[in-house]
Every structure is written in structure tokens, then in C-alpha cells.
Amino acid sequence: EDRLDISFQLKQGESILPVTHHSAAVPDLFKDGSQVIVEGIYLNGIDDLRVYSIKFVNNVHGLYVEDSTNLVLNNSIFDVDDYGVYFTGTSGSIVRDNSFRNGTDSDDYCIYQSESDSNGNTQIIDNTFNDCYTAWKSSSNGNTFRDNTLKDNQYGILLAGTASHDNLIKDNTFDKIRFYTDYQMSDYITLVPGTGAGTNIRKVERE
């Protein structure tokens, strides 16, 4: 007979309460091929973790990753409310084959990387960003952003700060217009010099 045992910890301040849940049957959302729906995940000091096939809804931070390395995030859906994925002090992550959508407020970010030299070297590949205010904002270095599809976002890519350098942006699609690494422009994209070695890339409307 199917059985589900889940162990986790509840933490408040310095107090930690171990919790073990026993169930006689596996809920439908936890069966093979199903997508788990959660309100948010916080990772601190976690290495070599894979997060996949999750739908994030109704959260300030869908996934908050702090002081961690080598996270793999794939095949998940983010209904963005403030932050889809928030990285700080985290390096070596792979964000691939995810869908970010519906974060239309001016302070909504699908993927946000805080300013730090130790926060970067992330690969953001083959994701879709639809109807969001800012798809990717980064103040970190050594990132790769390629083969992503961005549609109906106010800002597609925004790189800012002195730590934003040595980033690779390649072969992404912006509202059906191809964006290349040689920075060929269209009337949808404008390049603004960054404050450091980076560049701000902003979506603009046709006149």
C-alpha cells in the first residue's frame, strides 16, 4: 500500500520543532507526474539541490536562495507576486525550462540577483517570461542568459551595479524579435550604459 512519510522542521527565532507527517495514502499532488503547488521555499546554506515540477503561487518570494551553491531549478511555474526567484550570496545555479508569468506590478521581478561578487555564475536557459514587469534583474557577474523567450514584459533584462559584469546574453527572443550577442537593435530594445561593466537592457514601446 502506498504510504507517504514527510519530515521537516518548523523554525521561529532560535526555536526548532521537528515534524513528521505519516499518511496512509499518497495525495494526488504527490504522485508521479503530478505538480506540487506551494506558496514558497526558503533555502539557506544548501548545496547541490534540485527543485523541479512545482507551481509557486501567492508568495512574496516563490523561491528564496541564500548562501547556497549548485541549485538546479527546472520544469516549474511561477505566478510572480513580488519575486519569483530571489538569489543572494548564491552561485553556480541552473534555472532551466521554467515558466514565469503575471508579475505586472512595478516591483515584481521574475528572477532577481542581489548585488554581490559572490552572487552569480548562474545559467538561465530555455525559460519563458510572460506579462511581467521585469523578467531578469541582476547586479551580479558571470551569468549566462540564453535561449529564453520574453513576451509582454515591461523590462526584459536589467543589469545594474558595479558587480554586474562578464555576463553573457545570447539567442533570446523578445516579443518575436531576435536579440543577438552582437547587440543588433530593434525598436523594442534599447541599450543604456551600466554603472559598472554591465549594460542595462530595457524594453521600449514603438513610437
Coordinates of N, CA and C in Angstrom, one line a residue:
E1 N 0.9 -1.2 0.0 CA 0.0 0.0 0.0 C 0.9 1.2 0.0
D2 N 0.5 2.2 -0.8 CA 1.2 3.5 -0.9 C 1.2 4.2 0.5
R3 N 2.3 4.7 0.9 CA 2.4 5.4 2.1 C 3.4 6.6 2.0
L4 N 3.1 7.7 2.6 CA 3.9 8.9 2.5 C 4.3 9.3 3.9
D5 N 5.6 9.4 4.1 CA 6.2 9.9 5.3 C 7.0 11.2 4.9
I6 N 6.7 12.3 5.6 CA 7.4 13.6 5.3 C 7.9 14.1 6.6
S7 N 9.2 14.4 6.6 CA 9.8 15.0 7.8 C 10.3 16.4 7.4
F8 N 10.1 17.4 8.3 CA 10.6 18.7 8.1 C 10.7 19.4 9.4
Q9 N 11.2 20.7 9.4 CA 11.3 21.4 10.6 C 10.6 22.8 10.5
L10 N 9.9 23.1 11.6 CA 9.3 24.5 11.8 C 10.3 25.3 12.6
K11 N 10.6 26.5 12.1 CA 11.6 27.3 12.8 C 11.0 28.7 13.1
Q12 N 11.1 29.2 14.3 CA 10.7 30.5 14.7 C 11.8 31.1 15.7
G13 N 12.5 32.1 15.2 CA 13.6 32.6 16.0 C 14.7 31.5 16.2
E14 N 15.0 31.2 17.4 CA 16.0 30.2 17.7 C 15.4 28.8 18.0
S15 N 14.0 28.8 18.0 CA 13.3 27.5 18.3 C 13.1 26.7 17.1
I16 N 13.4 25.4 17.1 CA 13.1 24.5 16.0 C 12.3 23.3 16.5
L17 N 11.2 23.0 15.7 CA 10.3 21.9 16.1 C 10.3 20.9 15.0
P18 N 10.9 19.7 15.2 CA 10.9 18.6 14.2 C 9.4 18.1 14.0
V19 N 9.1 17.9 12.7 CA 7.7 17.5 12.4 C 7.8 16.3 11.5
T20 N 7.1 15.2 11.8 CA 7.0 14.1 10.9 C 5.5 13.8 10.6
H21 N 5.2 13.8 9.3 CA 3.8 13.5 8.9 C 3.7 12.1 8.3
H22 N 2.8 11.3 8.8 CA 2.5 10.0 8.3 C 1.1 10.0 7.6
S23 N 1.1 9.4 6.4 CA -0.2 9.3 5.7 C -0.4 7.9 5.2
A24 N -1.6 7.4 5.3 CA -1.8 6.1 4.8 C -1.9 6.0 3.2
A25 N -2.1 7.2 2.6 CA -2.2 7.2 1.2 C -1.4 8.4 0.6
V26 N -0.9 8.3 -0.5 CA -0.2 9.4 -1.2 C -1.2 10.4 -1.8
P27 N -1.2 11.6 -1.4 CA -2.1 12.6 -2.0 C -1.9 12.7 -3.5
D28 N -2.9 13.0 -4.3 CA -2.8 13.1 -5.7 C -1.7 14.0 -6.2
L29 N -1.5 15.1 -5.5 CA -0.4 16.1 -5.9 C 1.0 15.5 -5.7
F30 N 1.1 14.4 -5.0 CA 2.5 13.9 -4.7 C 2.8 12.6 -5.5
K31 N 1.8 12.2 -6.4 CA 2.1 11.1 -7.2 C 2.9 11.4 -8.4
D32 N 3.6 10.4 -9.0 CA 4.5 10.6 -10.1 C 3.7 11.3 -11.2
G33 N 4.4 12.3 -11.8 CA 3.8 13.1 -12.9 C 3.0 14.2 -12.5
S34 N 2.7 14.4 -11.2 CA 1.9 15.5 -10.7 C 2.8 16.7 -10.3
Q35 N 2.2 17.8 -10.3 CA 2.9 19.0 -10.0 C 2.5 19.5 -8.6
V36 N 3.5 19.6 -7.7 CA 3.2 20.1 -6.4 C 3.0 21.6 -6.4
I37 N 2.0 22.1 -5.6 CA 1.7 23.5 -5.5 C 2.1 24.0 -4.2
V38 N 3.0 25.0 -4.1 CA 3.5 25.6 -2.9 C 3.4 27.1 -2.9
E39 N 3.5 27.7 -1.7 CA 3.5 29.1 -1.6 C 4.9 29.7 -1.5
G40 N 5.9 29.0 -1.2 CA 7.2 29.5 -1.1 C 8.2 28.5 -0.5
I41 N 9.5 28.6 -1.0 CA 10.5 27.8 -0.4 C 11.7 28.7 -0.1
Y42 N 12.3 28.5 1.1 CA 13.5 29.3 1.6 C 14.6 28.3 1.7
L43 N 15.7 28.6 1.0 CA 16.9 27.7 1.1 C 18.1 28.6 1.6
N44 N 18.7 28.1 2.7 CA 19.9 28.9 3.3 C 21.0 27.9 3.5
G45 N 22.1 28.1 2.8 CA 23.3 27.2 3.0 C 23.1 25.8 2.5
I46 N 22.3 25.7 1.4 CA 22.0 24.4 0.8 C 22.9 24.3 -0.5
D47 N 23.5 23.1 -0.6 CA 24.3 22.8 -1.8 C 23.7 21.6 -2.6
D48 N 23.9 21.7 -3.9 CA 23.6 20.5 -4.8 C 22.1 20.0 -4.6
L49 N 21.2 20.9 -4.7 CA 19.8 20.6 -4.6 C 19.1 20.8 -5.9
R50 N 18.1 19.9 -6.2 CA 17.3 20.0 -7.4 C 15.9 20.3 -7.0
V51 N 15.3 21.4 -7.5 CA 13.9 21.8 -7.3 C 13.2 21.7 -8.6
Y52 N 12.1 20.9 -8.7 CA 11.5 20.7 -10.1 C 10.0 20.4 -9.9
S53 N 9.3 20.7 -11.0 CA 7.9 20.3 -11.1 C 7.0 20.9 -10.0
I54 N 7.2 22.2 -9.7 CA 6.5 22.8 -8.6 C 5.8 24.1 -9.2
K55 N 4.6 24.3 -8.8 CA 3.9 25.6 -9.1 C 3.9 26.5 -7.9
F56 N 4.5 27.6 -8.0 CA 4.6 28.6 -7.0 C 3.5 29.7 -7.1
V57 N 2.7 29.8 -6.1 CA 1.6 30.8 -6.1 C 1.5 31.6 -4.8
N58 N 0.9 32.8 -4.9 CA 0.6 33.6 -3.8 C 1.7 33.8 -2.8
N59 N 2.9 34.3 -3.2 CA 4.0 34.4 -2.4 C 4.8 35.7 -2.6
V60 N 5.4 36.2 -1.6 CA 6.4 37.3 -1.8 C 7.6 36.8 -2.4
H61 N 8.2 35.7 -2.0 CA 9.3 35.1 -2.6 C 8.9 33.6 -3.0
G62 N 8.8 33.3 -4.3 CA 8.5 32.0 -4.6 C 9.6 31.0 -4.2
L63 N 10.8 31.4 -4.5 CA 12.0 30.6 -4.1 C 13.1 31.6 -3.7
Y64 N 13.4 31.6 -2.4 CA 14.4 32.5 -1.9 C 15.7 31.6 -1.6
V65 N 16.8 32.0 -2.2 CA 18.0 31.1 -2.1 C 19.1 32.0 -1.6
E66 N 19.7 31.6 -0.4 CA 20.7 32.4 0.3 C 21.9 31.6 0.6
D67 N 23.1 32.1 0.2 CA 24.3 31.4 0.6 C 24.4 30.0 0.3
S68 N 23.9 29.7 -1.0 CA 23.9 28.3 -1.4 C 24.6 28.1 -2.7
T69 N 24.9 26.9 -3.1 CA 25.6 26.6 -4.4 C 25.0 25.5 -5.2
N70 N 25.1 25.6 -6.5 CA 24.7 24.5 -7.4 C 23.3 24.1 -7.3
L71 N 22.4 25.0 -7.2 CA 20.9 24.7 -7.2 C 20.5 24.4 -8.7
V72 N 19.7 23.5 -8.9 CA 19.1 23.2 -10.2 C 17.6 23.4 -10.0
L73 N 17.0 24.4 -10.8 CA 15.6 24.6 -10.8 C 15.0 24.4 -12.2
N74 N 14.1 23.5 -12.3 CA 13.6 23.3 -13.7 C 12.1 22.8 -13.6
N75 N 11.5 23.0 -14.8 CA 10.1 22.5 -15.0 C 9.1 22.9 -14.0
S76 N 9.2 24.2 -13.6 CA 8.3 24.8 -12.6 C 7.6 26.0 -13.1
I77 N 6.5 26.4 -12.5 CA 5.7 27.5 -12.9 C 5.7 28.5 -11.7
F78 N 5.9 29.8 -12.1 CA 5.9 30.8 -11.1 C 4.8 31.9 -11.5
D79 N 3.7 32.0 -10.7 CA 2.8 33.1 -10.7 C 3.4 34.2 -9.8
V80 N 4.1 35.1 -10.5 CA 5.0 36.0 -9.7 C 4.2 37.1 -9.0
D81 N 4.5 37.2 -7.7 CA 4.0 38.3 -6.8 C 5.1 38.8 -6.0
D82 N 5.7 39.8 -6.4 CA 7.0 40.4 -5.9 C 8.2 39.7 -6.5
Y83 N 8.6 38.6 -6.0 CA 9.8 37.9 -6.6 C 9.4 36.4 -6.9
G84 N 9.8 36.0 -8.1 CA 9.7 34.6 -8.4 C 10.8 33.8 -7.8
V85 N 12.1 34.1 -8.2 CA 13.3 33.6 -7.6 C 14.2 34.7 -7.2
Y86 N 14.6 34.6 -5.9 CA 15.5 35.7 -5.3 C 16.8 35.0 -4.9
F87 N 17.9 35.4 -5.5 CA 19.2 34.9 -5.2 C 20.0 35.9 -4.4
T88 N 20.7 35.5 -3.4 CA 21.6 36.4 -2.7 C 22.7 35.5 -2.1
G89 N 24.0 35.9 -2.4 CA 25.1 35.1 -1.9 C 25.2 33.7 -2.5
T90 N 24.6 33.5 -3.7 CA 24.4 32.2 -4.2 C 25.1 32.1 -5.6
S91 N 25.8 31.0 -5.9 CA 26.5 30.8 -7.1 C 26.3 29.4 -7.7
G92 N 26.5 29.3 -9.0 CA 26.5 28.0 -9.7 C 25.2 27.4 -9.9
S93 N 24.1 28.2 -9.9 CA 22.8 27.7 -10.1 C 22.4 27.5 -11.6
I94 N 21.5 26.6 -11.9 CA 20.9 26.4 -13.2 C 19.4 26.6 -13.1
V95 N 18.9 27.6 -13.9 CA 17.5 27.8 -13.9 C 17.0 27.5 -15.4
R96 N 16.3 26.4 -15.6 CA 16.1 26.0 -16.9 C 14.6 25.4 -17.1
D97 N 14.0 25.7 -18.2 CA 12.7 25.2 -18.6 C 11.6 25.5 -17.6
N98 N 11.6 26.7 -17.1 CA 10.6 27.2 -16.2 C 9.7 28.2 -16.9
S99 N 8.5 28.5 -16.3 CA 7.6 29.5 -16.8 C 7.4 30.5 -15.7
F100 N 7.6 31.8 -16.0 CA 7.4 32.9 -15.1 C 6.3 33.8 -15.7
R101 N 5.3 34.2 -14.9 CA 4.2 34.9 -15.6 C 3.4 35.8 -14.5
N102 N 2.7 36.8 -15.1 CA 1.7 37.5 -14.3 C 2.3 38.4 -13.2
G103 N 3.5 38.8 -13.2 CA 4.0 39.7 -12.2 C 4.1 41.1 -12.8
T104 N 2.9 41.8 -12.8 CA 2.8 43.0 -13.5 C 3.0 44.3 -12.7
D105 N 3.2 44.2 -11.4 CA 3.4 45.4 -10.6 C 4.8 45.9 -10.8
S106 N 5.0 47.2 -10.5 CA 6.3 47.8 -10.8 C 7.5 47.2 -10.0
D107 N 7.2 46.6 -8.9 CA 8.2 46.0 -8.0 C 8.2 44.5 -8.1
D108 N 7.7 43.9 -9.2 CA 7.7 42.5 -9.4 C 8.9 42.1 -10.3
Y109 N 9.6 41.0 -9.9 CA 10.8 40.5 -10.6 C 10.7 39.0 -10.7
C110 N 10.8 38.5 -11.9 CA 10.7 37.0 -12.1 C 12.0 36.4 -11.5
I111 N 13.2 36.9 -11.9 CA 14.4 36.4 -11.3 C 15.2 37.6 -10.9
Y112 N 15.6 37.6 -9.6 CA 16.3 38.8 -9.0 C 17.6 38.3 -8.4
Q113 N 18.7 38.9 -8.8 CA 20.0 38.6 -8.2 C 20.6 39.8 -7.5
S114 N 20.7 39.8 -6.2 CA 21.2 40.9 -5.4 C 22.7 41.2 -5.8
E115 N 23.1 42.5 -5.4 CA 24.4 42.9 -5.7 C 25.5 42.3 -4.8
S116 N 26.4 41.5 -5.4 CA 27.4 40.8 -4.7 C 28.4 40.2 -5.6
D117 N 29.7 40.2 -5.4 CA 30.6 39.5 -6.2 C 30.5 38.0 -6.0
S118 N 29.9 37.6 -4.9 CA 29.8 36.1 -4.6 C 28.5 35.6 -5.1
N119 N 27.7 36.4 -5.7 CA 26.3 36.1 -6.1 C 26.3 36.1 -7.7
G120 N 26.4 34.9 -8.3 CA 26.4 34.9 -9.7 C 26.8 33.5 -10.3
N121 N 27.4 33.5 -11.5 CA 27.7 32.3 -12.2 C 26.5 31.4 -12.3
T122 N 25.4 32.0 -12.7 CA 24.1 31.3 -12.8 C 23.8 31.2 -14.3
Q123 N 23.3 30.0 -14.7 CA 22.8 29.8 -16.1 C 21.3 29.8 -16.1
I124 N 20.7 30.8 -16.9 CA 19.3 30.9 -17.0 C 19.0 30.6 -18.5
I125 N 18.4 29.4 -18.7 CA 18.3 28.9 -20.1 C 16.9 28.3 -20.3
D126 N 16.4 28.6 -21.5 CA 15.2 28.0 -22.0 C 13.9 28.2 -21.1
N127 N 13.8 29.4 -20.6 CA 12.7 29.8 -19.8 C 11.8 30.7 -20.6
T128 N 10.5 30.8 -20.1 CA 9.6 31.7 -20.7 C 9.2 32.8 -19.6
F129 N 9.1 34.0 -20.1 CA 8.7 35.1 -19.2 C 7.6 35.9 -19.9
N130 N 6.4 35.8 -19.3 CA 5.2 36.4 -20.0 C 4.5 37.3 -19.0
D131 N 4.3 38.5 -19.5 CA 3.4 39.5 -18.8 C 4.0 39.8 -17.4
C132 N 5.3 40.2 -17.3 CA 5.9 40.5 -16.1 C 6.5 41.9 -16.2
Y133 N 6.7 42.6 -15.1 CA 7.2 43.9 -15.1 C 8.7 43.8 -15.4
T134 N 9.5 43.0 -14.7 CA 10.9 42.8 -15.0 C 11.2 41.3 -15.0
A135 N 11.6 40.8 -16.2 CA 11.9 39.3 -16.3 C 13.2 38.9 -15.5
W136 N 14.3 39.6 -15.7 CA 15.5 39.3 -15.0 C 16.2 40.6 -14.6
K137 N 16.4 40.8 -13.4 CA 17.2 41.9 -12.9 C 18.4 41.3 -12.1
S138 N 19.6 41.7 -12.5 CA 20.8 41.2 -11.9 C 21.8 42.3 -11.6
S139 N 22.4 42.2 -10.4 CA 23.5 43.0 -10.0 C 24.7 42.1 -9.7
S140 N 24.8 41.0 -10.4 CA 25.9 40.1 -10.2 C 26.6 39.7 -11.5
N141 N 27.6 38.9 -11.4 CA 28.5 38.7 -12.6 C 28.6 37.2 -12.9
G142 N 29.1 37.0 -14.2 CA 29.4 35.7 -14.6 C 28.2 34.8 -15.0
N143 N 27.1 35.5 -15.2 CA 25.8 34.8 -15.5 C 25.7 34.5 -17.0
T144 N 24.9 33.5 -17.4 CA 24.6 33.2 -18.8 C 23.0 33.3 -18.9
F145 N 22.5 34.1 -19.8 CA 21.1 34.2 -20.1 C 20.9 33.9 -21.6
R146 N 20.4 32.7 -21.9 CA 20.3 32.4 -23.3 C 19.1 31.5 -23.6
D147 N 18.7 31.6 -24.8 CA 17.6 30.8 -25.4 C 16.3 30.9 -24.6
N148 N 16.1 32.1 -24.0 CA 14.8 32.4 -23.3 C 13.9 33.1 -24.2
T149 N 12.6 33.0 -23.9 CA 11.5 33.7 -24.6 C 10.9 34.7 -23.7
L150 N 10.9 36.0 -24.1 CA 10.3 37.1 -23.3 C 9.2 37.8 -24.1
K151 N 8.0 37.9 -23.5 CA 6.9 38.5 -24.2 C 6.0 39.3 -23.3
D152 N 5.7 40.5 -23.7 CA 4.8 41.4 -23.0 C 5.3 41.7 -21.6
N153 N 6.6 41.9 -21.5 CA 7.2 42.3 -20.2 C 7.6 43.8 -20.3
Q154 N 7.5 44.6 -19.2 CA 7.9 46.0 -19.3 C 9.4 46.1 -19.4
Y155 N 10.1 45.4 -18.6 CA 11.6 45.3 -18.8 C 12.0 43.8 -19.0
G156 N 12.6 43.5 -20.1 CA 13.1 42.1 -20.3 C 14.3 41.8 -19.4
I157 N 15.4 42.5 -19.6 CA 16.6 42.3 -18.9 C 17.1 43.7 -18.3
L158 N 17.5 43.7 -17.1 CA 18.0 44.9 -16.5 C 19.2 44.5 -15.6
L159 N 20.4 44.9 -16.1 CA 21.6 44.7 -15.4 C 22.1 46.0 -14.8
A160 N 22.4 46.0 -13.5 CA 22.8 47.2 -12.8 C 23.8 47.0 -11.7
G161 N 24.6 48.0 -11.4 CA 25.5 48.0 -10.3 C 26.9 47.6 -10.7
T162 N 27.9 47.9 -9.9 CA 29.3 47.7 -10.2 C 29.7 46.2 -10.3
A163 N 28.9 45.4 -9.6 CA 29.2 43.9 -9.6 C 28.6 43.2 -10.8
S164 N 27.9 44.0 -11.7 CA 27.2 43.4 -12.8 C 28.2 43.5 -14.0
H165 N 29.0 42.4 -14.2 CA 30.0 42.4 -15.3 C 30.2 40.9 -15.8
D166 N 30.8 40.8 -16.9 CA 31.1 39.5 -17.5 C 29.9 38.6 -17.6
N167 N 28.7 39.1 -18.0 CA 27.5 38.3 -18.2 C 27.4 38.1 -19.7
L168 N 26.9 36.9 -20.0 CA 26.6 36.5 -21.4 C 25.1 36.5 -21.7
I169 N 24.7 37.2 -22.7 CA 23.3 37.3 -23.1 C 23.3 36.8 -24.6
K170 N 22.6 35.7 -24.9 CA 22.7 35.1 -26.2 C 21.4 34.4 -26.6
D171 N 21.0 34.7 -27.9 CA 20.0 34.0 -28.5 C 18.7 33.9 -27.8
N172 N 18.2 35.0 -27.3 CA 16.9 35.1 -26.6 C 15.9 35.8 -27.6
T173 N 14.7 35.5 -27.4 CA 13.6 36.1 -28.2 C 12.8 37.1 -27.4
F174 N 12.8 38.3 -27.9 CA 12.0 39.4 -27.3 C 10.8 39.7 -28.2
D175 N 9.6 39.4 -27.7 CA 8.4 39.7 -28.5 C 8.6 39.5 -30.0
K176 N 9.0 38.3 -30.3 CA 9.1 37.9 -31.7 C 10.3 38.5 -32.5
I177 N 11.1 39.3 -31.8 CA 12.3 39.9 -32.4 C 13.5 39.3 -31.8
R178 N 14.4 38.8 -32.6 CA 15.6 38.1 -32.1 C 16.6 39.1 -31.5
F179 N 17.2 38.7 -30.4 CA 18.2 39.6 -29.8 C 19.6 38.8 -29.8
Y180 N 20.6 39.4 -30.4 CA 21.9 38.7 -30.6 C 22.9 39.3 -29.8
T181 N 24.0 38.5 -29.6 CA 25.1 39.0 -28.7 C 25.9 40.1 -29.3
D182 N 25.8 40.3 -30.6 CA 26.5 41.5 -31.2 C 25.7 42.8 -31.0
Y183 N 24.6 42.7 -30.2 CA 23.8 43.9 -29.9 C 23.2 44.6 -31.1
Q184 N 22.8 43.8 -32.1 CA 21.9 44.4 -33.1 C 20.6 44.8 -32.5
M185 N 20.1 46.0 -32.8 CA 19.0 46.6 -32.1 C 17.7 46.5 -33.0
S186 N 16.6 46.6 -32.3 CA 15.3 46.8 -32.9 C 14.6 47.9 -32.1
D187 N 13.5 48.3 -32.6 CA 12.8 49.4 -31.9 C 12.2 48.9 -30.6
Y188 N 12.3 47.6 -30.3 CA 11.8 47.1 -29.0 C 12.8 47.2 -27.9
I189 N 14.1 47.3 -28.3 CA 15.2 47.2 -27.3 C 16.1 48.4 -27.4
T190 N 16.4 48.9 -26.2 CA 17.4 50.0 -26.2 C 18.5 49.6 -25.1
L191 N 19.7 50.0 -25.4 CA 20.8 49.7 -24.5 C 21.2 51.0 -23.8
V192 N 21.4 50.9 -22.5 CA 21.8 52.0 -21.7 C 23.0 51.7 -21.0
P193 N 24.1 52.5 -21.0 CA 25.3 52.1 -20.3 C 25.1 51.9 -18.8
G194 N 25.7 50.8 -18.3 CA 25.5 50.5 -16.9 C 26.5 51.3 -16.0
T195 N 26.2 51.2 -14.7 CA 27.1 51.9 -13.8 C 28.4 51.2 -13.6
G196 N 28.5 49.9 -14.0 CA 29.8 49.2 -13.9 C 30.2 48.8 -15.3
A197 N 30.6 47.5 -15.4 CA 31.0 47.0 -16.7 C 29.8 46.4 -17.4
G198 N 28.6 46.4 -16.7 CA 27.4 45.8 -17.3 C 26.6 46.8 -18.2
T199 N 25.5 46.3 -18.7 CA 24.7 47.1 -19.5 C 23.2 46.9 -19.1
N200 N 22.4 47.9 -19.1 CA 21.0 47.8 -18.9 C 20.3 47.6 -20.2
I201 N 19.4 46.6 -20.2 CA 18.7 46.4 -21.4 C 17.2 46.5 -21.1
R202 N 16.5 47.4 -21.7 CA 15.2 47.8 -21.4 C 14.3 47.7 -22.6
K203 N 13.1 47.2 -22.4 CA 12.1 47.2 -23.5 C 11.4 48.6 -23.6
V204 N 11.3 49.1 -24.8 CA 10.6 50.3 -25.1 C 9.5 50.1 -26.1
E205 N 8.5 51.0 -26.0 CA 7.4 50.9 -27.0 C 7.8 51.5 -28.3
R206 N 7.1 51.1 -29.3 CA 7.3 51.7 -30.6 C 6.7 53.1 -30.6
E207 N 7.3 54.0 -31.3 CA 6.7 55.3 -31.4 C 5.7 55.4 -32.6

